[in-house]
Amino acid sequence: MRLLFREALLSFRRAPVLSGLSITTIAFSLFTIGLFGLVAINLQRALEGLEERVEIVAFIMRGTPAESIAQASQDIAAFPEVQDVGYVSEEQALARARRELVEFRDAYRDLQVNPLPPSLELRLRPGFRDAAHVGAVAERLRGFSFIEDVRYGREWIQRLDHLRNLTGVLGLVIGLVFATVAMVIIGVTIRLTLLQRAREIHIMRLVGATNWFIRGPFLLEGALKGILGGLLAVALCYGGFLVFRRSAESFNGLLFFEPWQAAVIIGFGMLMGLGGSLLSVGRHLRRMGGRADRRAS
Amino acid sequence: MIRLSHVHKTFPNGAVALRDVSFHVARGEFVFLTGHSGAGKSTLLKLLYAEQRPSSGEVRVSGHVVSALKGDQIARLRRRLGIIFQDFRLLEDRTAAENVAFALEVTGARKDAIAARASRVLAQVGLASKSRAYPRELSGGEQQRVAMARALVNDPAILLADEPTGNLDERATRGVFQLLRDINAGGTVVVMATHDLDLVRQTEYRTIEMREGAVVYDSADEAPAPGPQ
Ligand SMILES: Nc1ncnc2c1ncn2[C@@H]1O[C@H](COP(=O)(O)OP(=O)(O)O)[C@@H](O)[C@H]1O
Ligand SMILES: [Mg+2]
């Protein structure tokens, strides 16, 4: 085990430029992914704020008995998508209108009959605040005989949906592209090390080293570089975050990664390092081990 | 210890390196493998230490069918073989002692055992005083002796030597050859490929001569006295 570590660390000293390069590329790719993640986190939170306001209003036919309304409210509150249901009476609706629509205050004051119908206002649980769920709930509400009309901000909700999907897809695509690039670069740097050390590896095999014994230091080297790259990426992200947050008053509330999210980034770096080295070492050993073997027969 | 039965080897490029080679090497033997350059000596040795596979036929070493071994089984076979080459194949950035210890490290031996064993075999090949020297600070003969110490450090049952004296002057050749004889006297099978016929004629050891991939002469066939067939 100690030998393993010594061999792995030795490569840093033997090829400092190459090692630095691979750490930097891992760091850079994770930094990019990380920045995107930060945008996604903050966008998600902003969206959650907007989603809070997603609500459905169901207008109730005048003259519906209070018991029916109360019963219906209970049924609706039991929908799995529904967070809460509020009843707004005709009087409350009028009072609200007078309060909020100042321009029409006089008009409303002189009214003999109340033109505003009573309504049920409902909000959906988080996770159900997308166009499909809102539409489905609205459809079910229309099924109640005393509900005249159902309103919700259809377009607005759909736009929210698009934005969210776009961030998700974009994040995934960019993340995958950069992860692939980083893995390839790690693979290439490890392959260069392997070529530098081909003679040594050949001799190791001749004196009876197992494949895992040969692989071990390279895998450890890859993992270490990945972890270092991940740490560097988190540090860079934090730097970028601080600069960005200072740039404008309104960014004061910006979020940074939770510790577990930072750990995921670093762990991801480790996996990339391991993956890159595993791929290139595996291929190298197979080629060295059986150039003539496999093809001749 | 070693048995080849109707071994053929053709490379992917069509080069035929071995044609219907069959022979047996018994416990304790010293065998010269002779023949011109390109006769197939190196290829034959490579089959023995599983660097290459026969195209057909069977190669057995210490009871194992070499071509059937894979992965770590090959590694384990090689730990019971000592292999030396014309070009020594030492690691330039390690001292003589470290080069020898290296062969033990890969087997996962314990650290204190490694150092003791490495210095013992270095003494055995007469290089105790040079254990801290790097390969570039050693003469050819000395480098080959380091390589031999490395080959011996795992106590091999068989020592395979591919033209071990090919790069050495006459004095160094004699030294290395004497060491090989000593090793054989200790019970280790030695198979030595060489085209140094003077060396071959000096001794009574069994000689297998190859030409264009085929065995054309085996001294054991006409004088079956020393070889227990
Ligand atoms: N890897 C290889 N690919 C193709 N041909 C090879 C390879 N190794 C050896 N040969 C050919 O096989 C023949 C025997 O080579 P070798 O075993 O090295 O002979 P020797 O060691 O007796 O000089 C030669 O003709 C050589 O060109
Ligand atoms: Mg040869």
XYZ file of C-alpha atoms in Angstrom, chain B residues 109-185:
77
model
C 6.994 -9.409 -0.470
C 7.661 -7.784 2.900
C 9.947 -4.805 2.962
C 12.611 -6.050 5.385
C 12.696 -9.407 3.616
C 13.198 -7.606 0.309
C 16.295 -5.673 1.368
C 17.957 -8.696 2.925
C 17.242 -10.937 -0.021
C 18.335 -8.322 -2.579
C 21.701 -7.828 -0.945
C 22.210 -11.580 -0.680
C 21.729 -12.222 -4.407
C 23.861 -9.202 -5.260
C 26.611 -10.798 -3.186
C 25.978 -14.072 -4.994
C 26.710 -12.430 -8.357
C 29.739 -10.666 -6.897
C 28.349 -7.142 -6.807
C 27.877 -6.544 -3.092
C 30.122 -3.483 -3.280
C 28.168 -1.909 -6.155
C 24.700 -2.180 -4.738
C 24.258 1.607 -4.638
C 25.540 2.211 -8.146
C 23.208 3.201 -10.972
C 23.274 1.156 -14.204
C 25.150 3.904 -16.096
C 27.935 3.677 -13.519
C 28.421 -0.033 -14.170
C 30.227 -1.920 -16.927
C 28.268 -4.148 -19.289
C 29.301 -7.266 -17.437
C 28.296 -5.728 -14.137
C 24.941 -4.628 -15.501
C 24.291 -8.140 -16.737
C 25.131 -9.471 -13.324
C 22.630 -7.069 -11.764
C 20.063 -8.410 -14.222
C 20.980 -11.930 -13.176
C 20.587 -11.020 -9.529
C 17.144 -9.677 -10.367
C 16.310 -12.893 -12.193
C 17.513 -14.990 -9.261
C 15.895 -13.050 -6.455
C 12.638 -14.993 -6.692
C 14.430 -18.329 -6.572
C 13.391 -19.412 -10.044
C 13.165 -23.034 -11.051
C 14.119 -22.092 -14.599
C 16.426 -19.385 -15.909
C 15.865 -18.224 -19.480
C 18.737 -16.270 -21.008
C 18.416 -14.657 -24.446
C 21.954 -14.024 -25.698
C 23.070 -12.834 -22.254
C 26.655 -12.385 -23.409
C 25.838 -10.789 -26.753
C 26.911 -7.321 -25.646
C 29.859 -8.336 -23.478
C 33.577 -8.568 -24.091
C 35.318 -11.856 -23.629
C 36.250 -11.425 -19.994
C 32.776 -10.339 -18.978
C 31.320 -13.171 -21.059
C 33.344 -15.699 -19.123
C 32.247 -14.204 -15.828
C 28.571 -14.241 -16.711
C 28.796 -17.726 -18.177
C 30.490 -19.032 -15.061
C 27.673 -17.564 -13.014
C 25.110 -19.321 -15.161
C 26.934 -22.605 -14.631
C 26.983 -22.019 -10.893
C 23.288 -21.313 -10.922
C 22.675 -24.506 -12.876
C 24.865 -26.419 -10.442
